[in-house]
Amino acid sequence: MAGITAPQRTRRSRKPTGKPNPPIILLTGPEKTGKSYEAARGSGSELIGMTYWIEIGGSEGTADYYGRVPGADYEIVPHDGSYQDILDAIRWVNAQPRVDGKPNMLVIDSMTSLWDMLSDEIAMYARNRAIRKAQRNRSRVPTLDDPVVIDSDLWNRAKDRWGEVLWLLRRHQGPCLLLARTEIVTAFENDKPTRNTTRKVKAEKNLGAAVDAIVDLHAIGEAWLTGVRTLHMEIQPGETQRFNDFTVDTLLRRLGLQDAAESRSASELRPDADLQEHGQQSQQSAPRQSAGARQAPSLTGEQAAALIRDALMHPTDPEKALIDVREDHGRRTLRSVTTETAWGVMSADDLINKSLEHLKTKAEQAKAGQDGGEQQAPTSRAGGEEEAPTDTDEADQVGEETPPPPDPAEEPPPPEQPEEISEAEEPQDLPRRRPAESKQVNKVMAVLLTEAEIQARILGMAMQEHLEPISGPDEGAPPPMTKLRTYVIEHRPMVIGLLEERGERDIASAYRLAGKPELKIAEMFATLYTDLATVG
């Protein structure tokens, strides 16, 4: 598809510096081949200012013991074993200043234990998900002996958490030494096992592509350089060399650490979930601009209401104009914008849904009047007043179309049945709810729906799936307020337990003391989910 050919911002090219990055080294090998020993001995290199050691797993417990290795000079960085605290330990190391102008080295022992921990986390989460699903469907709850399938979305989540660790390692302004265990596995050819065996690193499969050098220790004193990215030594691409008299200090010198830049040069990708290019519009977007859906990097409540009002007043197709507003700005942006309308306080996305429903209702009413050739009977409002009938016959005579629906920010739709009702049958002649009281009910309903959305995200399911036990027969309609309030309160202990398992103890403590309902629920979870719409 044709696009814009002119550059959208000013750029300045530069010459390459020719300096290597501070290397990230992967030291692999079977158990008891000297990986931790070589890391401890390499911590005393003259190229290093200070070495910080993060031990993950604790099954070997060699960090303290190997401090007596000749030439070892490192400090152990403690953590509580959780993923978030390990991340914070890496952040702390990255923030430490250089010693005597020399870069600091980070040692992680081991990446195998880190990947095992992430795999165990998603396995536990998959089992909890299966238990919740069985309880919801009133079927047999799986036992510890029953196998549970780990869905692909959980594996993607583990890879995202693994990628965040590598992202922090690339921000370290010095060399990183990563230790990982290898195992002997059967070699496959054309997806079929062979008689041969091969070595496989027991970690996330893309770890080798993320490092600058890979050294495989086959036995004590036997090292092989299986992959390297350097111009400081003679080696052919894909070549495996025997590394005689291997030491970490020798490897750092061959990788050019003495000539390396002070910080690593990294070009990160930034995926856009809305698939929108800033400042770029194709020819197909021209009709949308005439409908009033102006593209902007951010929206206020007033701007969103104006866009929706303009779309509703579109002369030929207001429904398409509303859909164009949603496509141009994205659901995430519209959900984060709060608008005040005669229908109550709601997000811009909910306001579009409400407007589309209103257009559909008006169209059905107009079609029913045209087919029957009769005027609609007056409809009774909640307070006993009557609406005037819609004279469709007269509109047909003058050749006019059904007028567009009213502006949601100025004229409210016909009053709906109050949502906060008991399950028992109630009298139909209820008094009209005062505007302030109706606005308060809408505010409480929006807060409860926000809390239900947060719970669904933490439980790893869609909001519709989460609210399925209390949803009515109408698809997409929210459950009654009293049912929804009781439902979210009953699920709070389960959500609090999952938050504590993830290490979000502060949020879990605040959620444990939350009100019923909690009006500040969006602010409470703002650090986890930035796209939640706040209710004022």
Coordinates of C-alpha atoms in Angstrom, one line a residue:
M1 CA 0.0 0.0 0.0
A2 CA 1.3 3.4 -0.9
G3 CA 2.4 5.6 2.0
I4 CA 4.2 8.8 2.9
T5 CA 7.6 9.3 1.2
A6 CA 8.7 12.5 2.9
P7 CA 10.5 12.1 6.3
Q8 CA 8.3 13.0 9.3
R9 CA 11.1 14.3 11.6
T10 CA 14.6 15.6 11.4
R11 CA 17.4 13.1 11.8
R12 CA 21.2 13.2 11.9
S13 CA 23.4 10.3 10.9
R14 CA 26.7 9.5 12.5
K15 CA 29.9 7.6 11.9
P16 CA 30.4 4.3 13.7
T17 CA 32.6 4.5 16.8
G18 CA 34.4 1.2 16.2
K19 CA 34.2 0.4 19.9
P20 CA 32.9 -3.0 21.1
N21 CA 30.0 -3.3 23.6
P22 CA 30.8 -4.5 27.1
P23 CA 30.3 -8.2 26.4
I24 CA 27.6 -10.5 27.7
I25 CA 29.2 -13.9 28.1
L26 CA 27.5 -17.3 28.4
L27 CA 29.5 -19.9 30.3
T28 CA 27.9 -23.3 29.9
G29 CA 28.7 -26.9 30.7
P30 CA 27.5 -30.0 32.6
E31 CA 27.5 -30.1 36.3
K32 CA 30.8 -30.1 38.2
T33 CA 32.9 -28.7 35.2
G34 CA 34.1 -25.5 36.9
K35 CA 31.7 -22.9 35.7
S36 CA 31.3 -21.1 39.1
Y37 CA 35.0 -21.6 39.8
E38 CA 36.0 -19.9 36.6
A39 CA 33.6 -17.0 37.3
A40 CA 35.0 -16.5 40.8
R41 CA 38.6 -16.6 39.5
G42 CA 37.7 -14.1 36.8
S43 CA 36.2 -11.6 39.2
G44 CA 39.8 -10.6 40.1
S45 CA 40.6 -9.4 36.6
E46 CA 42.5 -6.1 36.3
L47 CA 40.0 -5.0 33.7
I48 CA 37.2 -5.1 36.3
G49 CA 36.4 -2.5 39.0
M50 CA 34.1 -4.6 41.1
T51 CA 32.2 -7.9 40.5
Y52 CA 28.7 -8.4 41.9
W53 CA 27.4 -12.0 42.2
I54 CA 23.7 -12.8 42.1
E55 CA 23.0 -16.4 43.0
I56 CA 19.7 -17.8 41.8
G57 CA 18.5 -21.2 42.9
G58 CA 20.7 -21.9 45.9
S59 CA 21.0 -25.6 45.2
E60 CA 24.8 -25.5 45.0
G61 CA 25.4 -22.6 47.4
T62 CA 28.9 -21.9 46.1
A63 CA 28.8 -18.1 46.2
D64 CA 30.1 -17.9 49.7
Y65 CA 32.5 -20.9 49.5
Y66 CA 34.2 -19.8 46.2
G67 CA 35.2 -16.5 47.8
R68 CA 38.4 -18.4 48.9
V69 CA 39.3 -19.1 45.2
P70 CA 42.8 -17.5 44.6
G71 CA 42.3 -14.1 43.0
A72 CA 38.5 -13.9 43.7
D73 CA 37.2 -10.5 44.4
Y74 CA 33.4 -10.1 44.3
E75 CA 30.4 -9.2 46.5
I76 CA 27.2 -11.2 46.8
V77 CA 23.9 -9.3 46.1
P78 CA 21.1 -10.8 48.3
H79 CA 17.5 -11.2 47.2
D80 CA 14.4 -13.0 48.5
G81 CA 14.1 -15.5 45.6
S82 CA 11.1 -13.9 43.9
Y83 CA 11.2 -12.8 40.3
Q84 CA 10.5 -9.1 41.1
D85 CA 13.3 -9.0 43.7
I86 CA 15.8 -10.6 41.4
L87 CA 14.9 -7.9 38.8
D88 CA 15.5 -5.3 41.5
A89 CA 18.8 -6.8 42.4
I90 CA 20.0 -6.4 38.8
R91 CA 18.7 -2.8 38.8
W92 CA 20.7 -2.2 42.0
V93 CA 23.9 -3.6 40.4
N94 CA 23.3 -1.4 37.3
A95 CA 23.1 1.7 39.5
Q96 CA 26.5 1.1 41.2
P97 CA 29.3 3.5 40.2
R98 CA 32.5 2.4 38.5
V99 CA 35.5 1.6 40.7
D100 CA 38.7 3.4 39.7
G101 CA 37.2 4.2 36.3
K102 CA 36.9 0.5 35.5
P103 CA 33.5 -1.2 34.6
N104 CA 31.8 -3.5 37.1
M105 CA 31.0 -7.1 36.1
L106 CA 27.7 -8.9 36.9
V107 CA 27.7 -12.6 37.5
I108 CA 24.4 -14.5 37.5
D109 CA 24.6 -18.1 38.7
S110 CA 22.5 -19.5 37.1
M111 CA 20.3 -18.7 34.2
T112 CA 19.1 -22.4 34.3
S113 CA 17.6 -21.9 37.7
L114 CA 15.9 -18.7 36.6
W115 CA 14.2 -20.4 33.6
D116 CA 13.2 -23.3 35.8
M117 CA 11.6 -20.8 38.3
L118 CA 9.6 -19.1 35.5
S119 CA 8.5 -22.5 34.1
D120 CA 7.4 -23.6 37.6
E121 CA 5.4 -20.3 38.0
I122 CA 3.3 -20.8 34.9
A123 CA 2.8 -24.5 35.7
M124 CA 1.4 -23.5 39.1
Y125 CA -0.7 -20.8 37.4
A126 CA -2.0 -23.3 34.8
R127 CA -3.1 -25.7 37.6
N128 CA -4.8 -22.9 39.5
R129 CA -6.6 -21.9 36.3
A130 CA -7.8 -25.5 35.8
I131 CA -9.0 -25.7 39.4
R132 CA -11.0 -22.4 39.0
K133 CA -12.5 -23.6 35.7
A134 CA -13.5 -26.9 37.3
Q135 CA -15.1 -25.2 40.2
R136 CA -16.9 -22.8 37.9
N137 CA -18.3 -25.7 35.8
R138 CA -18.9 -27.9 38.9
S139 CA -16.8 -30.7 37.5
R140 CA -14.0 -32.8 39.1
V141 CA -11.2 -30.7 40.4
P142 CA -7.8 -32.0 39.1
T143 CA -5.5 -33.5 41.7
L144 CA -1.7 -33.1 42.0
D145 CA -1.3 -36.3 40.0
D146 CA -3.5 -35.2 37.1
P147 CA -1.5 -33.6 34.2
V148 CA -2.5 -30.0 33.4
V149 CA -1.9 -28.4 29.9
I150 CA 0.1 -25.2 30.0
D151 CA -1.6 -22.9 27.4
S152 CA 0.5 -20.9 25.0
D153 CA -0.4 -17.6 26.5
L154 CA 1.3 -18.7 29.7
W155 CA 4.5 -19.6 27.9
N156 CA 4.4 -16.2 26.2
R157 CA 4.1 -14.7 29.6
A158 CA 7.2 -16.6 30.9
K159 CA 9.1 -15.5 27.8
D160 CA 8.1 -11.8 28.5
R161 CA 9.5 -12.1 32.0
W162 CA 12.7 -13.7 30.8
G163 CA 13.0 -10.9 28.2
E164 CA 12.8 -8.3 30.9
V165 CA 15.8 -9.8 32.6
L166 CA 17.8 -9.7 29.4
W167 CA 16.6 -6.1 28.8
L168 CA 18.2 -5.1 32.2
L169 CA 21.4 -7.0 31.4
R170 CA 21.8 -5.0 28.2
R171 CA 21.6 -1.9 30.3
H172 CA 24.5 -2.9 32.5
Q173 CA 27.5 -0.7 31.8
G174 CA 30.0 -3.5 32.1
P175 CA 30.5 -7.2 31.2
C176 CA 27.9 -9.8 32.2
L177 CA 28.9 -13.4 32.9
L178 CA 25.9 -15.7 32.7
L179 CA 26.2 -19.3 33.9
A180 CA 24.0 -22.1 32.6
R181 CA 23.9 -25.9 32.7
T182 CA 24.0 -28.1 29.6
E183 CA 22.7 -31.6 29.2
I184 CA 23.3 -34.4 26.8
V185 CA 20.2 -35.0 24.6
T186 CA 19.4 -37.2 21.6
A187 CA 20.0 -35.5 18.3
F188 CA 17.1 -35.2 15.9
E189 CA 17.2 -35.2 12.1
N190 CA 14.0 -34.4 10.1
D191 CA 12.0 -34.5 13.4
K192 CA 13.2 -38.0 14.0
P193 CA 15.6 -39.2 16.8
T194 CA 19.0 -40.5 15.8
R195 CA 21.7 -42.5 17.5
N196 CA 23.8 -39.4 18.0
T197 CA 23.7 -37.0 20.9
T198 CA 24.2 -33.3 21.3
R199 CA 24.6 -30.7 24.0
K200 CA 21.7 -28.4 24.8
V201 CA 21.7 -25.4 27.1
K202 CA 19.0 -25.8 29.8
A203 CA 17.5 -22.4 29.6
E204 CA 15.2 -20.4 27.2
K205 CA 16.1 -21.4 23.7
N206 CA 17.0 -17.9 22.4
L207 CA 19.6 -17.2 25.1
G208 CA 22.5 -18.0 22.8
A209 CA 21.4 -15.4 20.3
A210 CA 21.3 -12.7 23.1
V211 CA 24.9 -13.0 24.2
D212 CA 28.3 -12.0 22.6
A213 CA 30.3 -15.1 23.4
I214 CA 29.6 -18.7 24.4
V215 CA 32.2 -20.9 26.1
D216 CA 31.3 -24.5 26.7
L217 CA 33.2 -26.4 29.5
H218 CA 33.2 -30.1 28.6
A219 CA 35.3 -31.0 31.7
I220 CA 37.6 -29.3 34.2
G221 CA 40.3 -27.5 32.2
E222 CA 38.6 -28.3 28.8
A223 CA 36.9 -25.2 27.3
W224 CA 35.5 -24.7 23.8
L225 CA 34.6 -21.4 22.2
T226 CA 31.4 -22.3 20.4
G227 CA 30.2 -18.8 19.4
V228 CA 31.6 -15.3 19.5
R229 CA 31.0 -11.8 18.2
T230 CA 34.3 -10.0 18.0
L231 CA 36.9 -8.5 15.7
H232 CA 39.8 -8.7 18.2
M233 CA 40.6 -12.4 17.5
E234 CA 40.9 -14.6 14.4
I235 CA 37.9 -16.9 14.1
Q236 CA 35.6 -17.8 11.3
P237 CA 31.8 -17.6 11.5
G238 CA 30.3 -20.9 12.8
E239 CA 33.7 -22.2 13.8
T240 CA 34.3 -24.0 17.2
Q241 CA 37.7 -23.5 18.7
R242 CA 39.5 -25.2 21.6
F243 CA 40.2 -22.5 24.2
N244 CA 43.5 -23.6 25.8
D245 CA 44.3 -22.2 29.2
F246 CA 40.9 -20.6 29.5
T247 CA 40.3 -17.9 32.0
V248 CA 37.6 -15.2 32.1
D249 CA 40.3 -12.5 32.1
T250 CA 41.8 -13.9 28.9
L251 CA 38.3 -14.0 27.2
L252 CA 37.6 -10.4 28.2
R253 CA 40.8 -9.2 26.7
R254 CA 40.1 -11.2 23.4
L255 CA 36.7 -9.6 23.3
G256 CA 38.3 -6.1 23.5
L257 CA 36.9 -5.0 26.9
Q258 CA 39.9 -2.7 27.3
D259 CA 38.7 -0.8 24.2
A260 CA 34.9 -1.1 24.9
A261 CA 32.5 1.7 25.1
E262 CA 31.3 2.9 28.5
S263 CA 27.7 1.7 27.9
R264 CA 26.2 -0.9 25.6
S265 CA 24.7 0.4 22.3
A266 CA 21.3 -1.2 21.9
S267 CA 18.4 -0.5 19.5
E268 CA 15.2 -1.7 21.1
L269 CA 12.0 -2.4 19.2
R270 CA 8.7 -0.8 20.3
P271 CA 5.7 -2.8 19.2
D272 CA 2.4 -0.8 18.9
A273 CA -0.6 -2.7 20.0
D274 CA -3.0 -0.3 18.1
L275 CA -1.0 -0.7 14.8
Q276 CA -1.2 3.1 14.3
E277 CA 1.7 5.1 12.9
H278 CA 2.0 8.5 14.5
G279 CA 1.5 11.3 12.1
Q280 CA 0.8 9.0 9.1
Q281 CA -2.6 8.8 7.4
S282 CA -3.5 6.9 4.3
Q283 CA -6.0 7.9 1.6
Q284 CA -8.5 5.6 3.1
S285 CA -8.6 7.7 6.3
A286 CA -9.8 10.9 4.5
P287 CA -13.6 10.0 4.9
R288 CA -13.0 9.5 8.6
Q289 CA -11.6 13.0 8.9
S290 CA -14.8 14.4 7.4
A291 CA -16.8 12.5 10.0
G292 CA -15.0 14.3 12.8
A293 CA -12.6 11.6 13.9
R294 CA -9.5 13.7 14.1
Q295 CA -6.3 11.7 15.0
A296 CA -4.5 13.0 18.0
P297 CA -1.8 11.5 20.2
S298 CA -4.0 11.9 23.3
L299 CA -7.5 12.8 24.2
T300 CA -9.3 14.6 27.0
G301 CA -12.9 13.9 28.1
E302 CA -14.2 17.0 26.3
Q303 CA -12.4 16.1 23.1
A304 CA -13.7 12.6 23.1
A305 CA -17.3 13.8 23.8
A306 CA -16.9 16.3 20.9
L307 CA -15.7 13.5 18.5
I308 CA -18.6 11.3 19.4
R309 CA -21.1 14.2 19.1
D310 CA -19.8 15.0 15.6
A311 CA -20.1 11.3 14.6
L312 CA -23.7 11.1 15.9
M313 CA -24.6 14.1 13.8
H314 CA -23.1 12.6 10.6
P315 CA -25.6 13.3 7.8
T316 CA -25.6 9.8 6.2
D317 CA -24.0 7.1 8.4
P318 CA -23.5 8.0 12.1
E319 CA -22.9 4.3 13.0
K320 CA -19.9 4.1 10.7
A321 CA -18.6 7.4 12.0
L322 CA -18.7 6.1 15.6
I323 CA -16.8 2.9 14.5
D324 CA -14.3 5.1 12.7
V325 CA -13.7 7.1 16.0
R326 CA -12.9 3.8 17.7
E327 CA -10.6 2.6 15.0
D328 CA -8.7 5.9 14.8
H329 CA -8.0 6.2 18.5
G330 CA -8.1 2.6 19.7
R331 CA -10.0 1.0 22.6
R332 CA -7.2 1.4 25.1
T333 CA -7.1 5.1 24.6
L334 CA -10.9 5.5 24.7
R335 CA -11.2 3.4 27.8
S336 CA -8.7 5.6 29.6
V337 CA -10.8 8.8 28.9
T338 CA -13.6 9.6 31.2
T339 CA -16.6 11.6 29.9
E340 CA -19.5 13.2 31.7
T341 CA -22.8 12.8 29.9
A342 CA -26.5 12.8 30.6
W343 CA -26.2 9.0 30.8
G344 CA -23.8 9.3 33.7
V345 CA -20.0 9.2 34.0
M346 CA -18.4 6.6 31.7
S347 CA -15.4 6.0 29.5
A348 CA -15.4 7.2 25.9
D349 CA -15.4 3.5 24.8
D350 CA -18.6 2.8 26.8
L351 CA -20.1 6.0 25.5
I352 CA -19.6 4.7 21.9
N353 CA -21.2 1.4 22.8
K354 CA -24.2 3.3 24.4
S355 CA -24.5 5.5 21.3
L356 CA -24.4 2.5 19.0
E357 CA -27.2 0.8 21.0
H358 CA -29.2 3.9 20.9
L359 CA -28.9 4.1 17.1
K360 CA -29.9 0.5 16.8
T361 CA -33.0 1.1 18.9
K362 CA -34.0 4.2 17.0
A363 CA -33.6 2.3 13.7
E364 CA -35.8 -0.6 14.9
Q365 CA -38.4 1.8 16.1
A366 CA -38.4 3.6 12.7
K367 CA -38.6 0.3 10.8
A368 CA -41.5 -1.0 13.0
G369 CA -43.4 2.2 12.3
Q370 CA -42.9 2.0 8.5
D371 CA -43.9 -1.7 8.3
G372 CA -47.1 -1.3 10.4
G373 CA -48.1 2.1 9.0
E374 CA -49.2 3.0 12.5
Q375 CA -48.0 5.5 15.0
Q376 CA -46.2 4.2 18.0
A377 CA -48.1 4.2 21.2
P378 CA -47.0 6.6 23.9
T379 CA -44.4 5.0 26.2
S380 CA -44.5 5.6 29.9
R381 CA -41.5 7.0 31.6
A382 CA -40.4 6.0 35.1
G383 CA -42.1 9.0 36.6
G384 CA -45.5 8.6 34.9
E385 CA -44.9 11.1 32.0
E386 CA -45.6 10.1 28.4
E387 CA -43.5 10.5 25.3
A388 CA -45.0 11.9 22.2
P389 CA -45.4 9.3 19.4
T390 CA -43.0 9.4 16.4
D391 CA -44.9 10.5 13.3
T392 CA -43.2 8.2 10.7
D393 CA -46.0 8.6 8.2
E394 CA -45.5 12.3 7.9
A395 CA -41.7 11.7 7.5
D396 CA -42.5 9.3 4.6
Q397 CA -44.6 11.8 2.9
V398 CA -42.0 14.5 2.8
G399 CA -39.3 12.0 1.9
E400 CA -37.2 12.6 5.1
E401 CA -35.0 10.0 6.7
T402 CA -35.1 9.2 10.4
P403 CA -33.3 12.0 12.2
P404 CA -30.0 11.1 13.9
P405 CA -30.0 10.2 17.6
P406 CA -29.6 12.9 20.2
D407 CA -26.2 14.1 21.4
P408 CA -25.3 11.9 24.4
A409 CA -23.7 14.8 26.2
E410 CA -26.9 16.9 26.0
E411 CA -30.0 14.8 25.7
P412 CA -30.4 11.5 27.7
P413 CA -32.1 8.4 26.2
P414 CA -35.3 7.0 27.6
P415 CA -34.8 6.0 31.2
E416 CA -33.8 2.4 31.8
Q417 CA -34.7 0.1 34.6
P418 CA -32.5 0.8 37.6
E419 CA -29.7 -1.8 37.9
E420 CA -29.5 -1.9 41.7
I421 CA -32.5 -4.2 42.3
S422 CA -32.9 -7.4 44.3
E423 CA -33.6 -10.7 42.7
A424 CA -37.1 -10.8 44.1
E425 CA -39.9 -9.2 42.0
E426 CA -40.3 -5.5 42.8
P427 CA -43.3 -3.2 42.0
Q428 CA -43.1 -1.5 38.6
D429 CA -44.4 1.9 39.7
L430 CA -41.0 3.0 41.1
P431 CA -40.5 6.7 41.5
R432 CA -38.2 8.5 39.1
R433 CA -34.6 8.4 40.3
R434 CA -33.2 11.9 40.9
P435 CA -30.3 13.0 38.6
A436 CA -27.7 13.1 41.4
E437 CA -28.8 9.7 42.7
S438 CA -28.7 8.2 39.2
K439 CA -25.2 9.6 38.6
Q440 CA -24.0 8.1 41.9
V441 CA -25.4 4.7 40.8
N442 CA -23.6 4.9 37.5
K443 CA -20.4 5.8 39.3
V444 CA -20.7 2.8 41.6
M445 CA -21.5 0.5 38.7
A446 CA -18.4 1.8 36.8
V447 CA -16.2 1.2 39.8
L448 CA -17.5 -2.4 40.2
L449 CA -17.0 -3.1 36.5
T450 CA -13.4 -1.8 36.7
E451 CA -12.7 -4.0 39.7
A452 CA -14.2 -7.0 37.8
E453 CA -11.9 -6.2 34.8
I454 CA -8.8 -6.1 37.2
Q455 CA -9.8 -9.4 38.7
A456 CA -10.2 -11.0 35.3
R457 CA -6.8 -9.9 34.2
I458 CA -5.1 -11.2 37.3
L459 CA -7.0 -14.5 37.1
G460 CA -5.9 -14.8 33.4
M461 CA -9.2 -14.8 31.7
A462 CA -11.5 -12.5 29.7
M463 CA -13.9 -10.3 31.6
Q464 CA -16.9 -12.0 29.9
E465 CA -15.6 -15.3 31.1
H466 CA -15.1 -14.0 34.6
L467 CA -18.7 -12.6 34.9
E468 CA -20.3 -15.6 33.1
P469 CA -21.7 -17.1 36.4
I470 CA -23.8 -14.0 37.1
S471 CA -24.5 -12.7 33.6
G472 CA -28.0 -12.6 32.3
P473 CA -29.4 -14.0 29.1
D474 CA -28.7 -10.8 27.2
E475 CA -25.1 -11.1 25.8
G476 CA -22.9 -8.1 26.6
A477 CA -25.3 -6.7 29.2
P478 CA -23.7 -6.1 32.7
P479 CA -25.1 -8.1 35.6
P480 CA -27.2 -6.4 38.3
M481 CA -25.3 -4.2 40.7
T482 CA -26.0 -6.1 43.8
K483 CA -25.0 -9.4 42.2
L484 CA -21.8 -7.8 40.8
R485 CA -20.9 -6.2 44.1
T486 CA -21.2 -9.6 46.0
Y487 CA -19.4 -11.4 43.2
V488 CA -16.3 -9.2 43.2
I489 CA -16.1 -9.2 47.0
E490 CA -16.2 -13.0 47.0
H491 CA -13.3 -13.2 44.6
R492 CA -11.0 -10.7 46.4
P493 CA -9.3 -13.4 48.6
M494 CA -8.3 -15.4 45.5
V495 CA -7.0 -12.3 43.7
I496 CA -5.1 -11.2 46.9
G497 CA -3.4 -14.7 47.0
L498 CA -2.3 -14.5 43.4
L499 CA -0.9 -11.0 44.0
E500 CA 1.1 -12.2 46.9
E501 CA 2.5 -15.1 44.8
R502 CA 3.7 -12.6 42.2
G503 CA 5.4 -10.5 44.8
E504 CA 3.0 -7.6 44.6
R505 CA 2.6 -7.5 48.4
D506 CA 1.9 -3.7 48.7
I507 CA -1.0 -3.9 46.3
A508 CA -2.3 -7.0 48.0
S509 CA -2.2 -5.3 51.4
A510 CA -4.0 -2.3 50.0
Y511 CA -6.6 -4.4 48.2
R512 CA -7.2 -6.4 51.4
L513 CA -8.3 -3.1 53.1
A514 CA -10.3 -1.9 50.1
G515 CA -13.8 -0.5 50.5
K516 CA -17.0 -2.2 49.3
P517 CA -17.0 -0.9 46.7
E518 CA -13.5 0.7 46.4
L519 CA -13.9 4.0 44.5
K520 CA -10.1 4.3 44.0
I521 CA -9.7 0.8 42.6
A522 CA -8.1 2.1 39.3
E523 CA -5.5 4.2 41.2
M524 CA -4.7 1.2 43.5
F525 CA -3.7 -1.0 40.5
A526 CA -2.3 1.9 38.4
T527 CA 1.3 0.5 38.6
L528 CA 0.1 -2.8 37.1
Y529 CA -2.4 -1.6 34.5
T530 CA -2.0 1.9 33.1
D531 CA -5.0 1.7 30.8
L532 CA -7.7 1.6 33.5
A533 CA -10.3 4.4 33.4
T534 CA -10.5 6.4 36.6
V535 CA -14.0 7.3 37.9
G536 CA -14.2 10.8 39.5

